Coordinates of C-alpha atoms in Angstrom, one line a residue:
X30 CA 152.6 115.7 63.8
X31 CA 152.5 119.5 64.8
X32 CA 154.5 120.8 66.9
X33 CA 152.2 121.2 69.5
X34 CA 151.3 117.5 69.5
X35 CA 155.4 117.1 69.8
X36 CA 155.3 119.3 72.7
X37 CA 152.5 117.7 74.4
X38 CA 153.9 113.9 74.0
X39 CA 157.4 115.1 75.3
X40 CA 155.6 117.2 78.4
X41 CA 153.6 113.8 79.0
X42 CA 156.4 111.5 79.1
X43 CA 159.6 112.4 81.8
X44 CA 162.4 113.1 80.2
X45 CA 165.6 111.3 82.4
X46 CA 169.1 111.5 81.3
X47 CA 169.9 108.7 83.3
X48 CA 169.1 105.3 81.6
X49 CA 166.9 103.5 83.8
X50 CA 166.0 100.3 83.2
X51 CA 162.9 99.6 82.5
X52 CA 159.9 97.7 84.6
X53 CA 159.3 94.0 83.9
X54 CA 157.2 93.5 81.9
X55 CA 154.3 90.7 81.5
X56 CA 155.4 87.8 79.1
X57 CA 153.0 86.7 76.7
X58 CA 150.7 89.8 76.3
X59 CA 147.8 89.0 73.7
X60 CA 148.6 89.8 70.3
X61 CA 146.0 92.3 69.5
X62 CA 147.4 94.5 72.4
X63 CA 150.6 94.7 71.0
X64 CA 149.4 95.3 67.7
X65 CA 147.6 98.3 69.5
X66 CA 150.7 99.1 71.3
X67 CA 152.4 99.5 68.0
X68 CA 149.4 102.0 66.6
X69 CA 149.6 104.2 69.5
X70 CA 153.0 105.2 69.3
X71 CA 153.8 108.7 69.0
X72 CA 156.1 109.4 66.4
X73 CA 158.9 112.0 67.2
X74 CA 158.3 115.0 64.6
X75 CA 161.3 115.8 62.1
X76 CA 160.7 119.5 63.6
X77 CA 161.3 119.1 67.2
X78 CA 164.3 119.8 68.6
X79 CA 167.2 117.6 68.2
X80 CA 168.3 116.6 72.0
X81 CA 164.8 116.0 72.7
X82 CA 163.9 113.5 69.9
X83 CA 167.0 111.7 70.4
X84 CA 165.6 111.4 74.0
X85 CA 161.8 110.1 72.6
X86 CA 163.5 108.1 70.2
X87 CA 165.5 106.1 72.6
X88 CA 162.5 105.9 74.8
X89 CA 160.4 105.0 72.4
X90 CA 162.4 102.4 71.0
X91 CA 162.9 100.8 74.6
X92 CA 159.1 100.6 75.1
X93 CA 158.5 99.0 71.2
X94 CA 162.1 96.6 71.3
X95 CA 161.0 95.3 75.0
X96 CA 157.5 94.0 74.5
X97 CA 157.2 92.8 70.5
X98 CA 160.5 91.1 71.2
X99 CA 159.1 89.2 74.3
X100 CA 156.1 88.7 72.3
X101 CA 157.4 88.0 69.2
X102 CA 159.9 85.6 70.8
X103 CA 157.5 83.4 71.7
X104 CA 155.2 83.5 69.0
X105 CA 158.5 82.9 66.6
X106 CA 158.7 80.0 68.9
X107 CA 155.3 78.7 68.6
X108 CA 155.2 79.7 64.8
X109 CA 158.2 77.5 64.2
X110 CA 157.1 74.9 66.3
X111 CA 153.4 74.5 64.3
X112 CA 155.6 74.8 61.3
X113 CA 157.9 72.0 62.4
X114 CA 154.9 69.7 63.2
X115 CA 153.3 70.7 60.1
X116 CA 156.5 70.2 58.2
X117 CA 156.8 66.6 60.3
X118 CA 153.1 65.3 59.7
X119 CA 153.6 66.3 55.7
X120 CA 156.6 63.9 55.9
X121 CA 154.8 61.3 58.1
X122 CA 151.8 61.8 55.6
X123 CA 154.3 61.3 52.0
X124 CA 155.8 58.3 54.1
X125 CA 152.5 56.7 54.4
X126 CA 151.4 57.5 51.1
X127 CA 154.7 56.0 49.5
X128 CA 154.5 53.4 51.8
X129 CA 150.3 52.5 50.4
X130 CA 151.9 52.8 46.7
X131 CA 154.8 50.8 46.9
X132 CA 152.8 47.9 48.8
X133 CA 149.5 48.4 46.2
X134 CA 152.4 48.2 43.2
X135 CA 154.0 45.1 44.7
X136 CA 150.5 43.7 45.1
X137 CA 149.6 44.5 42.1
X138 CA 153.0 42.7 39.9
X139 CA 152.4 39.7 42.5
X140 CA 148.7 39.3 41.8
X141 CA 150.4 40.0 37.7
X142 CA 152.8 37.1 38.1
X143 CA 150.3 34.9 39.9
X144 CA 148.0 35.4 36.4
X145 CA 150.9 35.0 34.7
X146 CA 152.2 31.6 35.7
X147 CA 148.4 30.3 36.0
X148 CA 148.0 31.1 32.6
X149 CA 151.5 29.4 31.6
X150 CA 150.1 26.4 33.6
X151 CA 146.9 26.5 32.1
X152 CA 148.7 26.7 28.5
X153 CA 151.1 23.8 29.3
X154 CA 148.5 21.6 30.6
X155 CA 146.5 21.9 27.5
X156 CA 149.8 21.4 25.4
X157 CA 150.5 18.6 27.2
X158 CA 146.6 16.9 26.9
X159 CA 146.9 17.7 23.2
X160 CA 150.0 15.5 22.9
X161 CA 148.7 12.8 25.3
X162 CA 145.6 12.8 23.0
X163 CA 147.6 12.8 19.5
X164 CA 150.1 10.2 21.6
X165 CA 147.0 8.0 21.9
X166 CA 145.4 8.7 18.4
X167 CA 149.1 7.5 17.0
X168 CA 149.1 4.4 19.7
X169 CA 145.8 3.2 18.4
X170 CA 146.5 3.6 14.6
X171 CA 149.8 2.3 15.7
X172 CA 147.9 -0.7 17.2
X173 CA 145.8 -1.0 14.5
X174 CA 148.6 -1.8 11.8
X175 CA 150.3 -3.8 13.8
X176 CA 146.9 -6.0 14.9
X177 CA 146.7 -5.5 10.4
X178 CA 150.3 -6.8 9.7
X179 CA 149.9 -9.3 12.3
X180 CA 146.9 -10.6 10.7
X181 CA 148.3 -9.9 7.4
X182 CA 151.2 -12.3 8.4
X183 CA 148.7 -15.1 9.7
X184 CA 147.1 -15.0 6.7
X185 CA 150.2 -15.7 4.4
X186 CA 151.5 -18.1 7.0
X187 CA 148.4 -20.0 6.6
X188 CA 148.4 -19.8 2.6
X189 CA 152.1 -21.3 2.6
X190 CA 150.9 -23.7 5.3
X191 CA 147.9 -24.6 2.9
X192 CA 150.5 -24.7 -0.1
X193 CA 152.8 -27.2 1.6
X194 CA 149.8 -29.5 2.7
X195 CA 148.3 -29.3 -1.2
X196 CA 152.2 -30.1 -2.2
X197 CA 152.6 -33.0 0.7
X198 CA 149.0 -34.2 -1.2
X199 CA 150.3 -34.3 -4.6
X200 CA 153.7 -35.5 -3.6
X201 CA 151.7 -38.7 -1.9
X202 CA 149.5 -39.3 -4.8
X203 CA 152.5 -39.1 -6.9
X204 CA 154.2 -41.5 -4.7
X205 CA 151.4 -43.7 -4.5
X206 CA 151.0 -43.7 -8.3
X207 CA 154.8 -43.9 -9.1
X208 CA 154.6 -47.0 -6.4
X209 CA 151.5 -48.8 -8.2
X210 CA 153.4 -48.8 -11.2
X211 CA 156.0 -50.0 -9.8
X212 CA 154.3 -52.7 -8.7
X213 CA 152.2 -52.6 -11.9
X214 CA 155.7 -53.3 -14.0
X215 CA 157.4 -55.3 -11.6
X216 CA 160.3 -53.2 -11.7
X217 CA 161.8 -51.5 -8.7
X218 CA 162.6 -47.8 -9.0
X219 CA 166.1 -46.6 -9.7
X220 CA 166.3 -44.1 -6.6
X221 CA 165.8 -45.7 -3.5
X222 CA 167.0 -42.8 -1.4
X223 CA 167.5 -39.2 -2.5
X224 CA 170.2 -38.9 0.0
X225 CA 172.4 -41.8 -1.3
X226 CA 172.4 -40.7 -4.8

């Protein structure tokens, strides 16, 4: 800035030496007015004379601190507040999400160990068919022997039975003949009993 322009902005704007407080002002003025607040601001020049900047300075800084702070109170307020929502549905958000994964994971080692034990079953089952089958395999050859040696020992029973009958047949003709010539000779035969001699 010139001096004139210095000159100008200090004749424009009443210089007090008592501190006055200054007027209320309106809360919650639209943003883009106090961005245009801000532009319009004269800034004292670095020429001008001491007493009288200090004065614009102070002034100046009354008029800036009072309305950005008002303002920027409550847009701090509202910023912080979108950005503690935003912050809290993120977390509600991750919660879920962790929530989804951990149930899909146990879902997914359930529905694992649900295949697992029906393929154990299935396994065992067959395992155990096989032995019934081999179980009934050995009973029927077992069977069969045994029917075998059971026929096996029928058959040599009958033999020996056979054998003793053909003996008991000799042993009568022999006693028969033996007796006829007994009778034939007129003699009687020197063992009457086997027992008593």
């Amino acid at each position: 800035m010139t001096e004139e322009q210095s000159k100008t902005v200090s004749e424009n704007t009443p210089i007090t030496t008592s501190h006055t407080p200054p007027e209320p002002v309106a809360h919650d003025p639209p943003k883009e007015d106090v961005a245009q607040e801000k532009s319009v601001i004269p800034q004292p020049s670095p020429f001008a004379d001491d007493s009288k900047a200090l004065l614009l300075v102070e002034k100046t800084s009354e008029v800036v601190v009072e309305k950005p702070i008002e303002g920027s109170v409550n847009r701090d307020a509202v910023l912080a507040r979108v950005a503690t929502e935003k912050r809290l549905s993120l977390i509600k958000a991750w919660e879920e999400s962790e929530k989804s994964k951990a149930e899909n994971k146990a879902y997914k080692n359930i529905s694992s160990i649900s295949a697992w034990e029906n393929s154990k079953k299935a396994a065992t089952e067959a395992e155990l068919r096989k032995i019934e089958e081999q179980l009934e395999k050995k009973k029927a050859e077992y069977g069969e022997k045994l029917k075998n040696k059971i026929a096996t020992i029928h058959r040599e029973a009958e033999e020996k039975r056979a054998f003793i009958e053909a003996k008991k047949g000799e042993d009568f003709l022999k006693a028969e003949e033996t007796a006829a010539k007994y009778r034939a000779t007129g003699t009687a035969p020197k063992k009457l009993f086997g027992c008593f001699y």
